[in-house]
PDB file of N, CA and C in Angstrom:
ATOM      1  N   MET I 176     -38.769  19.477 -16.526  1.00 84.00           N
ATOM      2  CA  MET I 176     -37.664  20.030 -17.238  1.00 84.00           C
ATOM      3  C   MET I 176     -37.211  19.123 -18.431  1.00 84.00           C
ATOM      4  N   THR I 177     -36.992  19.840 -19.438  1.00 93.00           N
ATOM      5  CA  THR I 177     -36.615  19.209 -20.621  1.00 93.00           C
ATOM      6  C   THR I 177     -35.101  19.146 -20.764  1.00 93.00           C
ATOM      7  N   LEU I 178     -34.613  18.010 -20.951  1.00 97.00           N
ATOM      8  CA  LEU I 178     -32.995  17.883 -20.889  1.00 97.00           C
ATOM      9  C   LEU I 178     -32.479  17.759 -22.441  1.00 97.00           C
ATOM     10  N   GLU I 179     -33.300  17.672 -23.345  1.00 98.00           N
ATOM     11  CA  GLU I 179     -32.960  17.581 -24.640  1.00 98.00           C
ATOM     12  C   GLU I 179     -31.950  18.718 -25.086  1.00 98.00           C
ATOM     13  N   GLY I 180     -30.908  18.589 -25.835  1.00 98.00           N
ATOM     14  CA  GLY I 180     -30.003  19.620 -26.105  1.00 98.00           C
ATOM     15  C   GLY I 180     -29.125  20.105 -24.869  1.00 98.00           C
ATOM     16  N   LYS I 181     -29.251  19.707 -23.734  1.00 98.00           N
ATOM     17  CA  LYS I 181     -28.566  20.098 -22.584  1.00 98.00           C
ATOM     18  C   LYS I 181     -27.051  19.402 -22.403  1.00 98.00           C
ATOM     19  N   ILE I 182     -26.138  20.038 -21.692  1.00 98.00           N
ATOM     20  CA  ILE I 182     -24.923  19.599 -21.449  1.00 98.00           C
ATOM     21  C   ILE I 182     -24.973  19.162 -19.854  1.00 98.00           C
ATOM     22  N   ILE I 183     -24.690  18.027 -19.653  1.00 98.00           N
ATOM     23  CA  ILE I 183     -24.475  17.789 -18.273  1.00 98.00           C
ATOM     24  C   ILE I 183     -22.978  17.018 -17.888  1.00 98.00           C
ATOM     25  N   ASP I 184     -22.675  17.518 -16.737  1.00 98.00           N
ATOM     26  CA  ASP I 184     -21.300  17.069 -16.123  1.00 98.00           C
ATOM     27  C   ASP I 184     -21.734  16.068 -14.960  1.00 98.00           C
ATOM     28  N   PHE I 185     -21.176  14.954 -14.726  1.00 98.00           N
ATOM     29  CA  PHE I 185     -21.340  13.762 -13.921  1.00 98.00           C
ATOM     30  C   PHE I 185     -20.199  13.743 -13.189  1.00 98.00           C
ATOM     31  N   LEU I 186     -20.170  14.175 -11.752  1.00 98.00           N
ATOM     32  CA  LEU I 186     -19.131  14.179 -10.844  1.00 98.00           C
ATOM     33  C   LEU I 186     -19.332  13.107  -9.862  1.00 98.00           C
ATOM     34  N   GLY I 187     -18.352  12.111  -9.810  1.00 97.00           N
ATOM     35  CA  GLY I 187     -18.662  10.991  -8.661  1.00 97.00           C
ATOM     36  C   GLY I 187     -17.556  10.217  -8.612  1.00 97.00           C
ATOM     37  N   ASP I 188     -17.892   8.838  -7.901  1.00 97.00           N
ATOM     38  CA  ASP I 188     -16.938   7.942  -7.507  1.00 97.00           C
ATOM     39  C   ASP I 188     -16.997   6.869  -8.401  1.00 97.00           C
ATOM     40  N   SER I 189     -16.881   5.625  -7.952  1.00 96.00           N
ATOM     41  CA  SER I 189     -16.585   4.386  -8.856  1.00 96.00           C
ATOM     42  C   SER I 189     -18.100   4.185  -9.492  1.00 96.00           C
ATOM     43  N   ILE I 190     -19.178   4.515  -9.021  1.00 96.00           N
ATOM     44  CA  ILE I 190     -20.283   4.254  -9.642  1.00 96.00           C
ATOM     45  C   ILE I 190     -20.555   5.104 -10.928  1.00 96.00           C
ATOM     46  N   THR I 191     -20.156   6.410 -10.912  1.00 97.00           N
ATOM     47  CA  THR I 191     -19.882   7.264 -11.885  1.00 97.00           C
ATOM     48  C   THR I 191     -18.945   6.954 -12.944  1.00 97.00           C
ATOM     49  N   GLU I 192     -17.944   6.362 -12.410  1.00 97.00           N
ATOM     50  CA  GLU I 192     -16.671   5.981 -13.269  1.00 97.00           C
ATOM     51  C   GLU I 192     -17.061   4.811 -14.105  1.00 97.00           C
ATOM     52  N   GLY I 193     -18.105   3.926 -13.626  1.00 97.00           N
ATOM     53  CA  GLY I 193     -18.524   2.730 -14.328  1.00 97.00           C
ATOM     54  C   GLY I 193     -17.837   1.509 -13.987  1.00 97.00           C
ATOM     55  N   VAL I 194     -17.194   1.393 -12.721  1.00 96.00           N
ATOM     56  CA  VAL I 194     -16.520   0.204 -12.313  1.00 96.00           C
ATOM     57  C   VAL I 194     -17.763  -1.038 -12.398  1.00 96.00           C
ATOM     58  N   GLY I 195     -17.389  -1.993 -12.821  1.00 96.00           N
ATOM     59  CA  GLY I 195     -18.096  -3.275 -13.205  1.00 96.00           C
ATOM     60  C   GLY I 195     -19.134  -3.058 -13.918  1.00 96.00           C
ATOM     61  N   VAL I 196     -19.144  -2.077 -14.838  1.00 97.00           N
ATOM     62  CA  VAL I 196     -19.955  -2.050 -16.053  1.00 97.00           C
ATOM     63  C   VAL I 196     -19.116  -2.506 -17.159  1.00 97.00           C
ATOM     64  N   GLU I 197     -19.722  -3.442 -17.971  1.00 96.00           N
ATOM     65  CA  GLU I 197     -18.974  -4.222 -19.039  1.00 96.00           C
ATOM     66  C   GLU I 197     -18.756  -3.127 -20.311  1.00 96.00           C
ATOM     67  N   ASP I 198     -19.768  -2.675 -20.419  1.00 96.00           N
ATOM     68  CA  ASP I 198     -19.823  -1.794 -21.517  1.00 96.00           C
ATOM     69  C   ASP I 198     -20.139  -0.356 -21.312  1.00 96.00           C
ATOM     70  N   CYS I 199     -19.170   0.423 -20.925  1.00 94.00           N
ATOM     71  CA  CYS I 199     -19.386   1.767 -20.317  1.00 94.00           C
ATOM     72  C   CYS I 199     -20.306   2.698 -21.441  1.00 94.00           C
ATOM     73  N   GLU I 200     -19.965   2.586 -22.654  1.00 94.00           N
ATOM     74  CA  GLU I 200     -20.335   3.323 -23.658  1.00 94.00           C
ATOM     75  C   GLU I 200     -21.891   3.250 -23.744  1.00 94.00           C
ATOM     76  N   ASN I 201     -22.364   2.172 -23.483  1.00 95.00           N
ATOM     77  CA  ASN I 201     -23.780   1.731 -23.708  1.00 95.00           C
ATOM     78  C   ASN I 201     -24.485   1.517 -22.328  1.00 95.00           C
ATOM     79  N   SER I 202     -23.985   1.215 -21.560  1.00 96.00           N
ATOM     80  CA  SER I 202     -24.562   0.796 -19.988  1.00 96.00           C
ATOM     81  C   SER I 202     -24.085   1.762 -18.884  1.00 96.00           C
ATOM     82  N   ARG I 203     -23.225   2.559 -19.058  1.00 97.00           N
ATOM     83  CA  ARG I 203     -23.121   3.242 -17.830  1.00 97.00           C
ATOM     84  C   ARG I 203     -24.240   4.486 -17.619  1.00 97.00           C
ATOM     85  N   TYR I 204     -24.536   4.903 -16.580  1.00 97.00           N
ATOM     86  CA  TYR I 204     -25.803   5.681 -16.270  1.00 97.00           C
ATOM     87  C   TYR I 204     -25.806   6.916 -17.005  1.00 97.00           C
ATOM     88  N   ASP I 205     -24.649   7.560 -17.003  1.00 98.00           N
ATOM     89  CA  ASP I 205     -24.419   8.951 -17.799  1.00 98.00           C
ATOM     90  C   ASP I 205     -24.779   8.772 -19.213  1.00 98.00           C
ATOM     91  N   ASN I 206     -24.264   7.562 -19.865  1.00 98.00           N
ATOM     92  CA  ASN I 206     -24.459   7.438 -21.238  1.00 98.00           C
ATOM     93  C   ASN I 206     -25.884   7.062 -21.652  1.00 98.00           C
ATOM     94  N   ILE I 207     -26.482   6.248 -20.664  1.00 98.00           N
ATOM     95  CA  ILE I 207     -27.977   5.981 -20.841  1.00 98.00           C
ATOM     96  C   ILE I 207     -28.781   7.346 -20.828  1.00 98.00           C
ATOM     97  N   ILE I 208     -28.430   8.269 -19.929  1.00 97.00           N
ATOM     98  CA  ILE I 208     -29.243   9.379 -19.735  1.00 97.00           C
ATOM     99  C   ILE I 208     -28.948  10.221 -21.077  1.00 97.00           C
ATOM    100  N   LYS I 209     -27.829  10.207 -21.486  1.00 98.00           N
ATOM    101  CA  LYS I 209     -27.456  11.061 -22.600  1.00 98.00           C
ATOM    102  C   LYS I 209     -28.401  10.730 -23.846  1.00 98.00           C
ATOM    103  N   VAL I 210     -28.435   9.278 -24.109  1.00 98.00           N
ATOM    104  CA  VAL I 210     -29.112   8.715 -25.073  1.00 98.00           C
ATOM    105  C   VAL I 210     -30.643   8.958 -24.955  1.00 98.00           C
ATOM    106  N   LYS I 211     -31.251   8.722 -23.811  1.00 97.00           N
ATOM    107  CA  LYS I 211     -32.551   8.641 -23.724  1.00 97.00           C
ATOM    108  C   LYS I 211     -33.166  10.070 -23.499  1.00 97.00           C
ATOM    109  N   CYS I 212     -32.493  10.961 -22.990  1.00 98.00           N
ATOM    110  CA  CYS I 212     -32.752  12.272 -22.907  1.00 98.00           C
ATOM    111  C   CYS I 212     -32.434  13.327 -24.095  1.00 98.00           C
ATOM    112  N   GLY I 213     -31.701  12.778 -25.097  1.00 98.00           N
ATOM    113  CA  GLY I 213     -31.270  13.554 -26.081  1.00 98.00           C
ATOM    114  C   GLY I 213     -30.351  14.860 -25.856  1.00 98.00           C
ATOM    115  N   LEU I 214     -29.298  14.312 -24.760  1.00 98.00           N
ATOM    116  CA  LEU I 214     -28.535  15.467 -24.477  1.00 98.00           C
ATOM    117  C   LEU I 214     -27.348  15.837 -25.647  1.00 98.00           C
ATOM    118  N   LYS I 215     -27.024  17.080 -25.558  1.00 98.00           N
ATOM    119  CA  LYS I 215     -26.023  17.429 -26.370  1.00 98.00           C
ATOM    120  C   LYS I 215     -24.668  16.858 -26.161  1.00 98.00           C
ATOM    121  N   ALA I 216     -24.304  16.615 -24.880  1.00 98.00           N
ATOM    122  CA  ALA I 216     -23.227  15.998 -24.278  1.00 98.00           C
ATOM    123  C   ALA I 216     -23.314  15.742 -22.868  1.00 98.00           C
ATOM    124  N   ALA I 217     -22.559  14.484 -22.451  1.00 98.00           N
ATOM    125  CA  ALA I 217     -22.486  14.118 -21.162  1.00 98.00           C
ATOM    126  C   ALA I 217     -21.095  13.960 -20.707  1.00 98.00           C
ATOM    127  N   TYR I 218     -20.399  14.600 -19.858  1.00 98.00           N
ATOM    128  CA  TYR I 218     -19.033  14.488 -19.574  1.00 98.00           C
ATOM    129  C   TYR I 218     -18.983  13.859 -18.202  1.00 98.00           C
ATOM    130  N   ASN I 219     -18.202  12.842 -18.141  1.00 98.00           N
ATOM    131  CA  ASN I 219     -18.168  11.837 -17.014  1.00 98.00           C
ATOM    132  C   ASN I 219     -16.665  12.215 -16.271  1.00 98.00           C
ATOM    133  N   TYR I 220     -16.979  12.681 -14.992  1.00 98.00           N
ATOM    134  CA  TYR I 220     -15.720  12.964 -14.142  1.00 98.00           C
ATOM    135  C   TYR I 220     -15.820  12.019 -12.716  1.00 98.00           C
ATOM    136  N   GLY I 221     -16.066  10.828 -13.104  1.00 98.00           N
ATOM    137  CA  GLY I 221     -15.982   9.525 -12.082  1.00 98.00           C
ATOM    138  C   GLY I 221     -14.736   9.154 -11.754  1.00 98.00           C
ATOM    139  N   ILE I 222     -14.183   9.074 -10.471  1.00 97.00           N
ATOM    140  CA  ILE I 222     -12.921   8.425 -10.102  1.00 97.00           C
ATOM    141  C   ILE I 222     -13.339   7.605  -9.047  1.00 97.00           C
ATOM    142  N   GLY I 223     -13.127   6.393  -9.172  1.00 95.00           N
ATOM    143  CA  GLY I 223     -13.484   5.337  -8.205  1.00 95.00           C
ATOM    144  C   GLY I 223     -12.656   5.570  -6.837  1.00 95.00           C
ATOM    145  N   GLY I 224     -13.236   5.416  -5.698  1.00 95.00           N
ATOM    146  CA  GLY I 224     -12.602   5.532  -4.307  1.00 95.00           C
ATOM    147  C   GLY I 224     -12.517   6.942  -3.849  1.00 95.00           C
ATOM    148  N   THR I 225     -13.085   7.967  -4.653  1.00 96.00           N
ATOM    149  CA  THR I 225     -12.813   9.309  -4.230  1.00 96.00           C
ATOM    150  C   THR I 225     -13.869   9.791  -3.345  1.00 96.00           C
ATOM    151  N   ARG I 226     -13.746  10.835  -2.587  1.00 95.00           N
ATOM    152  CA  ARG I 226     -14.749  11.258  -1.595  1.00 95.00           C
ATOM    153  C   ARG I 226     -15.274  12.735  -1.886  1.00 95.00           C
ATOM    154  N   ILE I 227     -16.199  13.137  -1.437  1.00 95.00           N
ATOM    155  CA  ILE I 227     -16.806  14.388  -1.526  1.00 95.00           C
ATOM    156  C   ILE I 227     -15.832  15.412  -0.821  1.00 95.00           C
ATOM    157  N   ALA I 228     -15.583  15.227   0.385  1.00 93.00           N
ATOM    158  CA  ALA I 228     -14.702  15.995   1.355  1.00 93.00           C
ATOM    159  C   ALA I 228     -13.348  16.007   1.022  1.00 93.00           C
ATOM    160  N   HIS I 229     -12.638  17.053   1.403  1.00 92.00           N
ATOM    161  CA  HIS I 229     -11.028  17.011   1.349  1.00 92.00           C
ATOM    162  C   HIS I 229     -10.655  16.248   2.557  1.00 92.00           C
ATOM    163  N   GLN I 230      -9.675  15.595   2.572  1.00 89.00           N
ATOM    164  CA  GLN I 230      -9.251  14.786   3.998  1.00 89.00           C
ATOM    165  C   GLN I 230      -8.043  15.660   4.515  1.00 89.00           C
ATOM    166  N   SER I 231      -8.049  15.319   5.940  1.00 91.00           N
ATOM    167  CA  SER I 231      -7.095  16.178   6.618  1.00 91.00           C
ATOM    168  C   SER I 231      -5.777  15.482   6.741  1.00 91.00           C
ATOM    169  N   LYS I 232      -5.716  13.943   6.332  1.00 91.00           N
ATOM    170  CA  LYS I 232      -4.550  13.351   6.301  1.00 91.00           C
ATOM    171  C   LYS I 232      -4.609  12.493   4.999  1.00 91.00           C
ATOM    172  N   PRO I 233      -3.512  12.424   4.416  1.00 91.00           N
ATOM    173  CA  PRO I 233      -3.435  11.716   3.037  1.00 91.00           C
ATOM    174  C   PRO I 233      -3.811  10.294   3.430  1.00 91.00           C
ATOM    175  N   SER I 234      -4.234   9.739   2.250  1.00 89.00           N
ATOM    176  CA  SER I 234      -4.509   8.287   2.580  1.00 89.00           C
ATOM    177  C   SER I 234      -3.435   7.358   1.915  1.00 89.00           C
ATOM    178  N   ASP I 235      -3.701   5.970   2.035  1.00 90.00           N
ATOM    179  CA  ASP I 235      -2.651   5.253   1.450  1.00 90.00           C
ATOM    180  C   ASP I 235      -2.736   5.160  -0.045  1.00 90.00           C
ATOM    181  N   LYS I 236      -3.990   5.543  -0.488  1.00 90.00           N
ATOM    182  CA  LYS I 236      -4.163   5.495  -2.104  1.00 90.00           C
ATOM    183  C   LYS I 236      -4.308   7.032  -2.336  1.00 90.00           C
ATOM    184  N   PRO I 237      -3.259   7.675  -2.988  1.00 92.00           N
ATOM    185  CA  PRO I 237      -3.338   9.020  -3.349  1.00 92.00           C
ATOM    186  C   PRO I 237      -4.588   9.373  -4.149  1.00 92.00           C
ATOM    187  N   ARG I 238      -4.822   8.500  -5.156  1.00 91.00           N
ATOM    188  CA  ARG I 238      -6.014   8.550  -5.969  1.00 91.00           C
ATOM    189  C   ARG I 238      -7.247   8.917  -5.246  1.00 91.00           C
ATOM    190  N   HIS I 239      -7.441   8.170  -4.107  1.00 92.00           N
ATOM    191  CA  HIS I 239      -8.827   8.461  -3.259  1.00 92.00           C
ATOM    192  C   HIS I 239      -8.810   9.948  -2.714  1.00 92.00           C
ATOM    193  N   ASP I 240      -7.536  10.564  -2.551  1.00 93.00           N
ATOM    194  CA  ASP I 240      -7.631  12.020  -2.158  1.00 93.00           C
ATOM    195  C   ASP I 240      -7.846  12.935  -3.066  1.00 93.00           C
ATOM    196  N   LEU I 241      -8.393  12.591  -4.325  1.00 94.00           N
ATOM    197  CA  LEU I 241      -8.843  13.628  -5.323  1.00 94.00           C
ATOM    198  C   LEU I 241     -10.401  13.927  -5.064  1.00 94.00           C
ATOM    199  N   CYS I 242     -10.525  14.574  -3.999  1.00 95.00           N
ATOM    200  CA  CYS I 242     -11.706  14.912  -3.620  1.00 95.00           C
ATOM    201  C   CYS I 242     -12.760  15.638  -4.605  1.00 95.00           C
ATOM    202  N   PHE I 243     -14.059  15.527  -4.349  1.00 96.00           N
ATOM    203  CA  PHE I 243     -14.986  16.156  -5.398  1.00 96.00           C
ATOM    204  C   PHE I 243     -14.980  17.579  -5.298  1.00 96.00           C
ATOM    205  N   CYS I 244     -14.787  18.059  -4.011  1.00 94.00           N
ATOM    206  CA  CYS I 244     -14.605  19.398  -3.777  1.00 94.00           C
ATOM    207  C   CYS I 244     -13.325  20.155  -4.620  1.00 94.00           C
ATOM    208  N   GLY I 245     -12.456  19.464  -4.661  1.00 94.00           N
ATOM    209  CA  GLY I 245     -11.199  19.910  -5.576  1.00 94.00           C
ATOM    210  C   GLY I 245     -11.417  19.791  -7.139  1.00 94.00           C
ATOM    211  N   ARG I 246     -11.941  18.482  -7.580  1.00 96.00           N
ATOM    212  CA  ARG I 246     -12.298  18.298  -8.850  1.00 96.00           C
ATOM    213  C   ARG I 246     -13.406  19.065  -9.398  1.00 96.00           C
ATOM    214  N   ALA I 247     -14.080  19.739  -8.501  1.00 96.00           N
ATOM    215  CA  ALA I 247     -15.152  20.565  -9.226  1.00 96.00           C
ATOM    216  C   ALA I 247     -14.631  21.665 -10.085  1.00 96.00           C
ATOM    217  N   TYR I 248     -13.374  22.133  -9.851  1.00 96.00           N
ATOM    218  CA  TYR I 248     -12.874  23.166 -10.678  1.00 96.00           C
ATOM    219  C   TYR I 248     -12.425  22.629 -12.130  1.00 96.00           C
ATOM    220  N   ASP I 249     -12.557  21.198 -12.279  1.00 96.00           N
ATOM    221  CA  ASP I 249     -11.950  20.646 -13.363  1.00 96.00           C
ATOM    222  C   ASP I 249     -13.586  20.475 -14.506  1.00 96.00           C
ATOM    223  N   LEU I 250     -14.569  20.702 -13.991  1.00 98.00           N
ATOM    224  CA  LEU I 250     -15.587  20.472 -14.661  1.00 98.00           C
ATOM    225  C   LEU I 250     -15.927  21.453 -15.901  1.00 98.00           C
ATOM    226  N   ASN I 251     -16.473  20.922 -16.876  1.00 97.00           N
ATOM    227  CA  ASN I 251     -16.928  21.729 -18.076  1.00 97.00           C
ATOM    228  C   ASN I 251     -17.588  23.019 -17.758  1.00 97.00           C
ATOM    229  N   PRO I 252     -17.283  24.194 -17.924  1.00 96.00           N
ATOM    230  CA  PRO I 252     -17.941  25.452 -17.477  1.00 96.00           C
ATOM    231  C   PRO I 252     -19.060  25.656 -18.358  1.00 96.00           C
ATOM    232  N   ASP I 253     -19.220  25.014 -19.452  1.00 97.00           N
ATOM    233  CA  ASP I 253     -20.329  25.194 -20.265  1.00 97.00           C
ATOM    234  C   ASP I 253     -21.652  24.287 -19.924  1.00 97.00           C
ATOM    235  N   ALA I 254     -21.352  23.571 -19.065  1.00 98.00           N
ATOM    236  CA  ALA I 254     -22.460  22.437 -18.585  1.00 98.00           C
ATOM    237  C   ALA I 254     -23.800  23.250 -18.063  1.00 98.00           C
ATOM    238  N   ASP I 255     -24.899  22.826 -18.512  1.00 98.00           N
ATOM    239  CA  ASP I 255     -26.322  23.313 -17.816  1.00 98.00           C
ATOM    240  C   ASP I 255     -26.569  22.744 -16.726  1.00 98.00           C
ATOM    241  N   ILE I 256     -26.109  21.614 -16.454  1.00 98.00           N
ATOM    242  CA  ILE I 256     -26.462  20.760 -15.175  1.00 98.00           C
ATOM    243  C   ILE I 256     -25.229  20.032 -14.772  1.00 98.00           C
ATOM    244  N   ILE I 257     -25.190  19.931 -13.363  1.00 98.00           N
ATOM    245  CA  ILE I 257     -23.995  19.263 -12.860  1.00 98.00           C
ATOM    246  C   ILE I 257     -24.578  18.236 -11.920  1.00 98.00           C
ATOM    247  N   VAL I 258     -24.385  16.856 -12.062  1.00 98.00           N
ATOM    248  CA  VAL I 258     -24.881  15.839 -11.046  1.00 98.00           C
ATOM    249  C   VAL I 258     -23.868  15.452 -10.261  1.00 98.00           C
ATOM    250  N   VAL I 259     -24.037  15.345  -9.026  1.00 97.00           N
ATOM    251  CA  VAL I 259     -22.875  14.888  -7.953  1.00 97.00           C
ATOM    252  C   VAL I 259     -23.534  13.762  -7.464  1.00 97.00           C
ATOM    253  N   TYR I 260     -22.745  12.595  -7.375  1.00 95.00           N
ATOM    254  CA  TYR I 260     -23.205  11.270  -6.804  1.00 95.00           C
ATOM    255  C   TYR I 260     -22.154  10.609  -6.160  1.00 95.00           C
ATOM    256  N   GLY I 261     -22.241  10.607  -4.840  1.00 94.00           N
ATOM    257  CA  GLY I 261     -21.284  10.095  -3.952  1.00 94.00           C
ATOM    258  C   GLY I 261     -21.592  10.146  -2.428  1.00 94.00           C
ATOM    259  N   GLY I 262     -20.594   9.872  -1.709  1.00 92.00           N
ATOM    260  CA  GLY I 262     -20.627   9.960  -0.238  1.00 92.00           C
ATOM    261  C   GLY I 262     -20.330   8.631   0.593  1.00 92.00           C
ATOM    262  N   VAL I 263     -20.518   7.688   0.046  1.00 92.00           N
ATOM    263  CA  VAL I 263     -20.327   6.392   0.569  1.00 92.00           C
ATOM    264  C   VAL I 263     -18.806   6.353   0.828  1.00 92.00           C
ATOM    265  N   ASN I 264     -17.955   6.644   0.159  1.00 92.00           N
ATOM    266  CA  ASN I 264     -16.415   6.476   0.294  1.00 92.00           C
ATOM    267  C   ASN I 264     -16.005   7.429   1.655  1.00 92.00           C
ATOM    268  N   ASP I 265     -16.760   8.574   1.860  1.00 91.00           N
ATOM    269  CA  ASP I 265     -16.419   9.612   2.929  1.00 91.00           C
ATOM    270  C   ASP I 265     -16.840   8.721   4.157  1.00 91.00           C
ATOM    271  N   TYR I 266     -17.697   7.953   4.249  1.00 90.00           N
ATOM    272  CA  TYR I 266     -18.294   7.242   5.217  1.00 90.00           C
ATOM    273  C   TYR I 266     -17.262   6.010   5.658  1.00 90.00           C
ATOM    274  N   ILE I 267     -17.022   5.300   4.515  1.00 89.00           N
ATOM    275  CA  ILE I 267     -16.246   4.095   4.430  1.00 89.00           C
ATOM    276  C   ILE I 267     -14.689   4.296   4.878  1.00 89.00           C
ATOM    277  N   HIS I 268     -14.044   5.265   4.274  1.00 88.00           N
ATOM    278  CA  HIS I 268     -12.666   5.457   4.360  1.00 88.00           C
ATOM    279  C   HIS I 268     -12.311   6.958   4.552  1.00 88.00           C
ATOM    280  N   GLY I 269     -12.958   7.967   4.926  1.00 86.00           N
ATOM    281  CA  GLY I 269     -12.857   9.275   5.064  1.00 86.00           C
ATOM    282  C   GLY I 269     -12.529   9.500   6.571  1.00 86.00           C
ATOM    283  N   ASP I 270     -11.854  10.697   6.622  1.00 86.00           N
ATOM    284  CA  ASP I 270     -11.675  11.186   8.110  1.00 86.00           C
ATOM    285  C   ASP I 270     -12.511  12.392   8.438  1.00 86.00           C
TER     286      ASP I 270
END
């Protein structure tokens, strides 16, 4: 599959957001893919601590309750590809 000229949305948690990456513009994985594959655009929808699934009870950190399922509606509708990367937070602090 050729990715050149494509638009990709990246939906995820802290890894996608770039937590711990000193230079997100040059070193975060979505930006590396954008450059190496010649993407037209790469949109980052990473929010640290979030989970794929909706929670039945609100957590102590409301930001963590912004589940991937609900945030999917906010993705760029012109994207050719959507990458979803997550699941660890569902296991660690999900219900």
